[in-house]
XYZ file of C-alpha atoms in Angstrom:
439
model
C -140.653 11.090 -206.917
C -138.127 13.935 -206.409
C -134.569 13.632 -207.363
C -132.256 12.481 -204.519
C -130.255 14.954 -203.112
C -126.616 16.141 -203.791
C -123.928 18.558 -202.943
C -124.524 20.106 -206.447
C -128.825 19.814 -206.437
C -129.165 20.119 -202.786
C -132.728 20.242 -201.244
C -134.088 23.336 -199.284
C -135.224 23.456 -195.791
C -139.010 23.258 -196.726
C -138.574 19.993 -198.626
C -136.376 18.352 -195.841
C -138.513 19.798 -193.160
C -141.838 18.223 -195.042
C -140.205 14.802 -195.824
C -139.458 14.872 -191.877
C -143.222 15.699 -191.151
C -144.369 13.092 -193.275
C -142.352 10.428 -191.986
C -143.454 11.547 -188.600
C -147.138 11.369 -189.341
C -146.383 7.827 -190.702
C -145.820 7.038 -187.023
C -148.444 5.728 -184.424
C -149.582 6.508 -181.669
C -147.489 5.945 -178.221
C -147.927 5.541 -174.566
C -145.153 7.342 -172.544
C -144.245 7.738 -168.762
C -142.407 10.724 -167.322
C -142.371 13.599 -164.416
C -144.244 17.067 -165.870
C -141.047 19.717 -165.298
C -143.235 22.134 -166.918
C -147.339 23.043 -167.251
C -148.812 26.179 -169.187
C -151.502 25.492 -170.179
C -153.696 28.676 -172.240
C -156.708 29.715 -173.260
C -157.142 26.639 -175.799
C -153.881 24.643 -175.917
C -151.541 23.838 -172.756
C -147.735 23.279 -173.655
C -146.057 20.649 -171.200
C -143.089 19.744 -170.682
C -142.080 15.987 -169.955
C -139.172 14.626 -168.308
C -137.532 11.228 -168.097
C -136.749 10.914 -164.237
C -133.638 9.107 -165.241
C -132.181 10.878 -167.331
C -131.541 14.031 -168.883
C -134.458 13.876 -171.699
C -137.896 15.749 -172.076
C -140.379 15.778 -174.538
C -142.839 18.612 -175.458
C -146.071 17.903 -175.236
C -149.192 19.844 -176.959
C -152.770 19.157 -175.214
C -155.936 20.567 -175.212
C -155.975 22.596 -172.433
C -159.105 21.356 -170.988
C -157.862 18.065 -171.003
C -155.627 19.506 -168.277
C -158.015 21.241 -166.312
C -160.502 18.538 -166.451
C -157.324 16.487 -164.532
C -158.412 17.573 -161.486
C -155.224 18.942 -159.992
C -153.143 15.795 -160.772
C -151.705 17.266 -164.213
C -148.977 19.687 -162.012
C -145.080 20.338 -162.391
C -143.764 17.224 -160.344
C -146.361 14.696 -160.935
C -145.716 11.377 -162.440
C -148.208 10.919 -165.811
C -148.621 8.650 -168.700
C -149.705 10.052 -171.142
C -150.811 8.864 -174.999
C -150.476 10.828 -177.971
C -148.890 10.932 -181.636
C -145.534 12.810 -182.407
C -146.081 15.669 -184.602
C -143.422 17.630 -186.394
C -144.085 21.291 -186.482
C -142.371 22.629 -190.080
C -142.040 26.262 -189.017
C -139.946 26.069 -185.945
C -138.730 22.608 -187.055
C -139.251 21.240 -183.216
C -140.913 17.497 -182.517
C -144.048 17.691 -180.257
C -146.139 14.892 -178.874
C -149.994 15.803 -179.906
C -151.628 14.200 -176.268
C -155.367 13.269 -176.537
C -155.239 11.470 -172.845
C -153.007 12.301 -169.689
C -153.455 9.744 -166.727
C -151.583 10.663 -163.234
C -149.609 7.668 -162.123
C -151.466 6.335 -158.963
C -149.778 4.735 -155.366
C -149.970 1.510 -155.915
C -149.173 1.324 -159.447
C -145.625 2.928 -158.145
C -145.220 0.686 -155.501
C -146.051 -2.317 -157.961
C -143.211 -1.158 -159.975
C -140.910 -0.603 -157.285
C -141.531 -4.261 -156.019
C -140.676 -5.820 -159.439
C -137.985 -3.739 -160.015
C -137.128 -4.874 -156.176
C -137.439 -8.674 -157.466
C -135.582 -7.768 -160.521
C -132.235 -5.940 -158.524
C -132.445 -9.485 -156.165
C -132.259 -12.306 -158.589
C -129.157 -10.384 -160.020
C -127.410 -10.713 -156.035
C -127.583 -6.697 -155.407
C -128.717 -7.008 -152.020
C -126.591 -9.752 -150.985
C -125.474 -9.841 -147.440
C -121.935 -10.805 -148.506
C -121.639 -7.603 -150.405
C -122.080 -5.558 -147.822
C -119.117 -3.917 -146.754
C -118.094 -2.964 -142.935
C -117.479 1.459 -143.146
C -113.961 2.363 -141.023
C -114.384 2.481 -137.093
C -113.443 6.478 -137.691
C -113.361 7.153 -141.110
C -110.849 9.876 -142.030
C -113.315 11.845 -143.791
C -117.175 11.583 -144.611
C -118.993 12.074 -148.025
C -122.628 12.998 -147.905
C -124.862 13.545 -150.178
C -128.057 15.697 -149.556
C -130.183 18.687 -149.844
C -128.480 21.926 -149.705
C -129.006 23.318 -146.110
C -131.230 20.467 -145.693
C -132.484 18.998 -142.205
C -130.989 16.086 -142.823
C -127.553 17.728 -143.709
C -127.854 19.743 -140.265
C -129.183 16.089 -138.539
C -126.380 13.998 -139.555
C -123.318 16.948 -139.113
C -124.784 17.492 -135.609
C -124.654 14.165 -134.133
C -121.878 12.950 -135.789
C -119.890 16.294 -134.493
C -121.045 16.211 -130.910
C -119.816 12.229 -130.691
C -116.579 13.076 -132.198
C -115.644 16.674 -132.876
C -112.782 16.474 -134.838
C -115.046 14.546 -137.602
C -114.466 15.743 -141.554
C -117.211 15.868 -144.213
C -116.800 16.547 -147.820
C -120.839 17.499 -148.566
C -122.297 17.178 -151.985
C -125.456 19.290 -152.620
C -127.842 17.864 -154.958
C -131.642 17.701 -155.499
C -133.226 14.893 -153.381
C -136.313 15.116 -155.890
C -137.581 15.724 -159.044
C -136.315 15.483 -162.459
C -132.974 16.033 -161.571
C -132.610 14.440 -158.540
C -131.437 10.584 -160.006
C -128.416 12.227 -162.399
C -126.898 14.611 -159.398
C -127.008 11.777 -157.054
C -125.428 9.468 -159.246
C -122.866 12.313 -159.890
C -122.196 12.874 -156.655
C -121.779 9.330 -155.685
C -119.138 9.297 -158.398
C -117.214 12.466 -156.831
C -116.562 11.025 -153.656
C -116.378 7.691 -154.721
C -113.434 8.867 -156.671
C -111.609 10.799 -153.708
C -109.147 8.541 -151.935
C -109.820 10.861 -148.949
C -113.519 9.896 -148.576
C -114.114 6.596 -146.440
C -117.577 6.676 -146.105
C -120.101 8.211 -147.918
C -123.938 9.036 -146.991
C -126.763 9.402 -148.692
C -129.243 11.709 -146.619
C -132.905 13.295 -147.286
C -135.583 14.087 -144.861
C -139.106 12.570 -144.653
C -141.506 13.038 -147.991
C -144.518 10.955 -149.630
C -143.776 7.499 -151.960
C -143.443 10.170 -155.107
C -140.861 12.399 -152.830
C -138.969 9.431 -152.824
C -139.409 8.006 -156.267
C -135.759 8.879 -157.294
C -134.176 6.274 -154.298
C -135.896 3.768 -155.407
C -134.647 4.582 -159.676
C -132.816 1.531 -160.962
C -129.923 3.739 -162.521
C -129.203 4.967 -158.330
C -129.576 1.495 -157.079
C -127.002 0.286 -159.545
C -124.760 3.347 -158.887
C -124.767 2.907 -155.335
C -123.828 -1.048 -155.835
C -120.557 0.110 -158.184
C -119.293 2.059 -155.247
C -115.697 1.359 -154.393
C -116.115 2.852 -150.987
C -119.002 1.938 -148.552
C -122.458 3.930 -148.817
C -124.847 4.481 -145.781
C -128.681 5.304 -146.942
C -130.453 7.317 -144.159
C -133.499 8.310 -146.447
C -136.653 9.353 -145.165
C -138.370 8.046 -141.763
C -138.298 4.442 -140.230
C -141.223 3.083 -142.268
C -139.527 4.311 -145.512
C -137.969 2.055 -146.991
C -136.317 2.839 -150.942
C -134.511 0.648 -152.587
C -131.573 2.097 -152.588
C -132.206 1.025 -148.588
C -131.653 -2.781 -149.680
C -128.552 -2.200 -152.262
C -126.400 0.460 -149.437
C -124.020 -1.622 -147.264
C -125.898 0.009 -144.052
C -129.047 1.062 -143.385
C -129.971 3.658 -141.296
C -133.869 4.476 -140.246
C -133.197 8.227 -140.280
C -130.315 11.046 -140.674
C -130.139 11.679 -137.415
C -129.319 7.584 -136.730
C -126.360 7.803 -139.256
C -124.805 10.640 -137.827
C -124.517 8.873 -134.811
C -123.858 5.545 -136.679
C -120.498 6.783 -138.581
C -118.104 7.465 -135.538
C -117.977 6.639 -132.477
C -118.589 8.337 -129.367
C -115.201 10.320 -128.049
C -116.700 10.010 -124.201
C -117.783 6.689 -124.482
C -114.082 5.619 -126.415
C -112.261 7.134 -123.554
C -114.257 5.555 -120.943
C -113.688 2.216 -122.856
C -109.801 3.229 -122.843
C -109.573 4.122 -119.573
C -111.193 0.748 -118.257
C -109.072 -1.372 -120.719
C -105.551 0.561 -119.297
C -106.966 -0.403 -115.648
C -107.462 -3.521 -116.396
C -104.370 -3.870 -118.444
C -102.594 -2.503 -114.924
C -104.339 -4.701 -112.905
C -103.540 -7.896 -115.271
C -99.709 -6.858 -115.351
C -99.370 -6.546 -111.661
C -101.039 -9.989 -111.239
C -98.674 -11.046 -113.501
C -95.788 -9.701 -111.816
C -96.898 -10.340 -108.143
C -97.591 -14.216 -109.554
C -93.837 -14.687 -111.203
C -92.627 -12.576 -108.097
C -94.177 -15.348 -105.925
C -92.999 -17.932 -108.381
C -89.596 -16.614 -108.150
C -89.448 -16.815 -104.527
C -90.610 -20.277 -104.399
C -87.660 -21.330 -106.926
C -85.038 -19.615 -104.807
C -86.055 -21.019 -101.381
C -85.764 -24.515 -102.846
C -82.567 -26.232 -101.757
C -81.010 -26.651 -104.965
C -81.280 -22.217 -105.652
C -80.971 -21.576 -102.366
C -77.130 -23.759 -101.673
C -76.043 -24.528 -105.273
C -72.935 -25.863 -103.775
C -74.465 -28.163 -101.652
C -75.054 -31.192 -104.035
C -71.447 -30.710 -104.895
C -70.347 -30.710 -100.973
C -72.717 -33.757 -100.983
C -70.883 -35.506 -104.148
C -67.579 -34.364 -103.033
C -67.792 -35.898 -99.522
C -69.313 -39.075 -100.873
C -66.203 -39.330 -102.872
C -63.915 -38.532 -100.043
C -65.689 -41.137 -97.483
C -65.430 -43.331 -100.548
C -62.129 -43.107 -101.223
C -61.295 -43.597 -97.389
C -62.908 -46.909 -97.545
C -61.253 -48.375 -100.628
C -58.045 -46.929 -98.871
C -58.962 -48.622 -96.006
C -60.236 -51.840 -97.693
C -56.818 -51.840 -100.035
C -54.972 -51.790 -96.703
C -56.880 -54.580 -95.344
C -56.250 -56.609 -98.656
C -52.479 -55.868 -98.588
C -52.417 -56.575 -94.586
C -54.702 -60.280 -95.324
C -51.713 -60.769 -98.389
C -48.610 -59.306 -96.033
C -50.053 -62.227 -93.241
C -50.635 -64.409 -96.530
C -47.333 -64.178 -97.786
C -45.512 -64.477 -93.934
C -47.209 -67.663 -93.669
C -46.475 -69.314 -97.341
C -42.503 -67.689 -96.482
C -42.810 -69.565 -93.192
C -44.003 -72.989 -94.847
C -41.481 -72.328 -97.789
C -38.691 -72.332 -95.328
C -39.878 -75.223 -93.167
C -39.745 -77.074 -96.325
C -36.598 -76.118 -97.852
C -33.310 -77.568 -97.232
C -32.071 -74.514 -94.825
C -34.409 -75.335 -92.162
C -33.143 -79.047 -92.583
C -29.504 -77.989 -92.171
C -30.612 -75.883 -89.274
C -31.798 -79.283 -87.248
C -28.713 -80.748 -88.101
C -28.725 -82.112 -91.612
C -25.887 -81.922 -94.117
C -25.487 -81.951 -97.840
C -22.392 -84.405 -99.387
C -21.876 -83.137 -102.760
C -18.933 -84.328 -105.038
C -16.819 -81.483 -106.360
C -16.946 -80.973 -110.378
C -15.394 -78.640 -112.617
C -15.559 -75.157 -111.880
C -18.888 -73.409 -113.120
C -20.756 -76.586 -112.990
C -22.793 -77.725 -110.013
C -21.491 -80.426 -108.050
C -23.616 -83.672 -107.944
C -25.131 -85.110 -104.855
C -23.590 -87.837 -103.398
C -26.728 -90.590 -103.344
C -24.505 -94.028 -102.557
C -21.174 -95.157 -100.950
C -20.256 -96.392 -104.664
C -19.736 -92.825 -105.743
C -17.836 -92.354 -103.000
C -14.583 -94.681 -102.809
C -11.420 -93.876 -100.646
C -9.852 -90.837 -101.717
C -12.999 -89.374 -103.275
C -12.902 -85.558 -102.253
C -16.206 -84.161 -101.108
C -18.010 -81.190 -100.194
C -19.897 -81.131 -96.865
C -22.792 -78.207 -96.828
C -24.341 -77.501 -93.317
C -26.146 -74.514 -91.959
C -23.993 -72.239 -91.118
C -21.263 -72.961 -94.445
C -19.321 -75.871 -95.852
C -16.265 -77.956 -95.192
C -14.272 -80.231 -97.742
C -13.686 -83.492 -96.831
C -11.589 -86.671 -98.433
C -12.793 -90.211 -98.258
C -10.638 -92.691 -96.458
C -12.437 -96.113 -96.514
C -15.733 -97.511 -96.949
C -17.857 -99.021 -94.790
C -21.610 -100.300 -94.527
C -24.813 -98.262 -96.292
C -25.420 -94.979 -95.191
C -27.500 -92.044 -95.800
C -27.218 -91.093 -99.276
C -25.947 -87.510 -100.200
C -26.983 -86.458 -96.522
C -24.621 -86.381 -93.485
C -26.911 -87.463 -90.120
C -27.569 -85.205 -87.661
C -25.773 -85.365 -84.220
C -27.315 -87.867 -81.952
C -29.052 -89.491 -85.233
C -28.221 -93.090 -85.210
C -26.281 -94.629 -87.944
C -28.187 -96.871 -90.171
C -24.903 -98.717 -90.307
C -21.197 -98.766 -90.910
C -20.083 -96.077 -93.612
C -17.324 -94.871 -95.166
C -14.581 -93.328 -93.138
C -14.064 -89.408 -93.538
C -11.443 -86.787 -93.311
C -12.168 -83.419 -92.757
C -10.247 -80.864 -93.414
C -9.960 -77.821 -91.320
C -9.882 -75.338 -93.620
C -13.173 -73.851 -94.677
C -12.148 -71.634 -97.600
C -10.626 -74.353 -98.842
C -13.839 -76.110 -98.743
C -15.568 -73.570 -100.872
């Protein structure tokens, strides 16, 4: 057992490097999956080189280099291999190695049986839910894409989108659409112009290829990439039966490159047609409109009431003049029927009262009182004995008079009328002549 190691009994590189190598050997063996970046392979041994698709790992690998010719042609730089061997630590260059004894090429249909459970996987967790999918801008101010430097499907979708709308912008990110590297540039691309506020849209764009051309769209660190994106992400990857899964996780789906550049704006000849219909009809609506209130206006003005506003007032005001004639002339009626009415109770008032009496020839005898009091009415020849003075009222005025003897009953109080016989001897009476005196 060798002493542990210290700043003052440090061990040398030998020791450390054979303490590493045995706890390497100590190891087992391993299955491992990755891309071949590199193949030499020489006279005896071949030296590989193998790369995680997903990241930015490799491995060496150390194989007998007929194992790799005995491959067939499927042990090449690109291919997708598992491979099984034990890690070996080589002391003099101090480097890890995997010693390979097998090297199996990854077929079709174990990739696409990998795809579809890592499709089933990226679905139970919601990332290709139809809610999450997000509408891209009508016209986007500018366009992010993501492609193959001077690709066809860089020239595809710049083309069509620039002949439908010329004054289109595109910020272009070149990257590797395949291989080793492909999965981290795309994923830092995405991040680029997910990160300018400029970029609306962005598009991922790569031509046609095989299921292993395409391997990196459907990698599970893209799809999940593609789903953080703030802004929305078109995939126009490969031909119309390709389908990657970063098809199912973009918010739009395009069959081919050429589809999303005429997918992401719209066409400027088409747009002004459209505008130029919709500012007809917007002309034609308006002048409806107008003609129909015009008419409308017209029909309010010609009625009466618009077209005389006066005349219900010349109608109100005459009512009230006819109707004050006829209480005028009904109050003149009334106060004619109450003139005649009061003429005729005047008439019977004075045929009852004593002046019309004294006008057919009557007379009041009244006895003279004190002054200021009126003098009493002579009602019987007792009242009136000789030498009683009295005051004789007629019609026309009055005349004192003195009593000078009695006789029989008379009229009481009232002289008779000429030509009225007497009821019987009365008393005998003086007159005097002197009117004033007989006030």
């Amino acid at each position: 057992m060798s002493t542990p190691a210290s700043e003052e009994n440090p061990w040398p590189v030998r020791t450390v490097a054979r303490k590493i190598a045995e706890w390497v050997d100590r190891l087992g063996s391993v299955w491992v999956e990755g891309q071949l970046a590199q193949v030499n392979a020489r006279s005896s041994t071949a030296f590989l080189t193998l790369r995680d698709p997903a990241a930015d790992v490799s491995l060496q690998l150390i194989a007998p280099a007929t194992l790799v010719r005995e491959s067939g042609g499927a042990v090449t730089e690109g291919s997708r291999v598992i491979v099984h061997g034990k890690p070996s630590f080589y002391l003099g260059r101090g480097t890890l190695s995997l010693r390979v004894d097998r090297i199996r090429a990854v077929g079709l249909g174990e990739l696409l049986a990998r795809i579809e459970r890592l499709r089933r996987l990226l679905a139970a967790e919601g990332l290709f839910a139809p809610e999450l999918k997000r509408r891209p801008p009508l016209l986007p101010h500018t366009i992010g894409l993501v492609t193959g430097r001077d690709s066809a499907a860089e020239h595809d979708v710049v083309t069509n989108a620039t002949l439908r709308w010329p004054a289109v912008r595109f910020r272009i990110e070149n990257v590797a659409v395949q291989g080793g590297l492909a999965v981290e540039q795309i994923v830092g691309a995405l991040q680029v112009l997910d990160r300018d506020p400029d970029v609306e849209v962005i598009v991922l764009a790569r031509g046609g290829g095989s299921v292993e051309d395409l391997l990196p769209f459907s990698d599970e660190t893209l799809c999940r990439a593609v789903a953080a994106c703030r802004t929305p992400v078109v995939s126009a990857i490969g031909h119309e039966p390709d389908t990657p899964l970063v098809d199912h996780v973009a918010d739009v789906r395009c069959s081919t490159p050429t589809e999303a550049g005429r997918s992401l704006v719209p066409d400027l000849a088409e747009e002004t047609a459209r505008i130029s219909g919709l500012r007809d009809r917007a002309r034609r609506a308006l002048h409806g409109w107008v003609d129909r209130e015009q008419r409308r206006l017209i029909d309010l003005r010609s009625r009466p009431v618009l077209a005389d506003p006066l005349r219900l007032v010349t109608t109100r005001a005459d009512e009230v003049a006819d109707a004050r004639a006829g209480a005028h002339r009904a109050m003149l009626r009334r106060l004619d029927r109450s003139a005649s009415e009061l003429g005729h109770l005047t008439a019977r008032l004075t045929a009852l009262g004593p002046s019309a009496t004294l006008a057919r020839g009557y007379a009041i005898v009244q006895i003279p009182g004190a002054d200021g009091v009126v003098p009493p009415l002579l009602r019987s020849v007792a009242d009136a004995p000789a030498g009683t003075a009295l005051r004789i009222r007629v019609a026309d005025g009055a005349v004192a008079a003195t009593v000078t003897g009695t006789g029989g009953t008379g009229r009481s109080g009232t002289a008779a009328a000429p030509g009225d016989p007497a009821e019987g001897p009365g008393p005998e009476v003086h007159v005097d002549t002197d009117p004033e005196e007989a006030r």
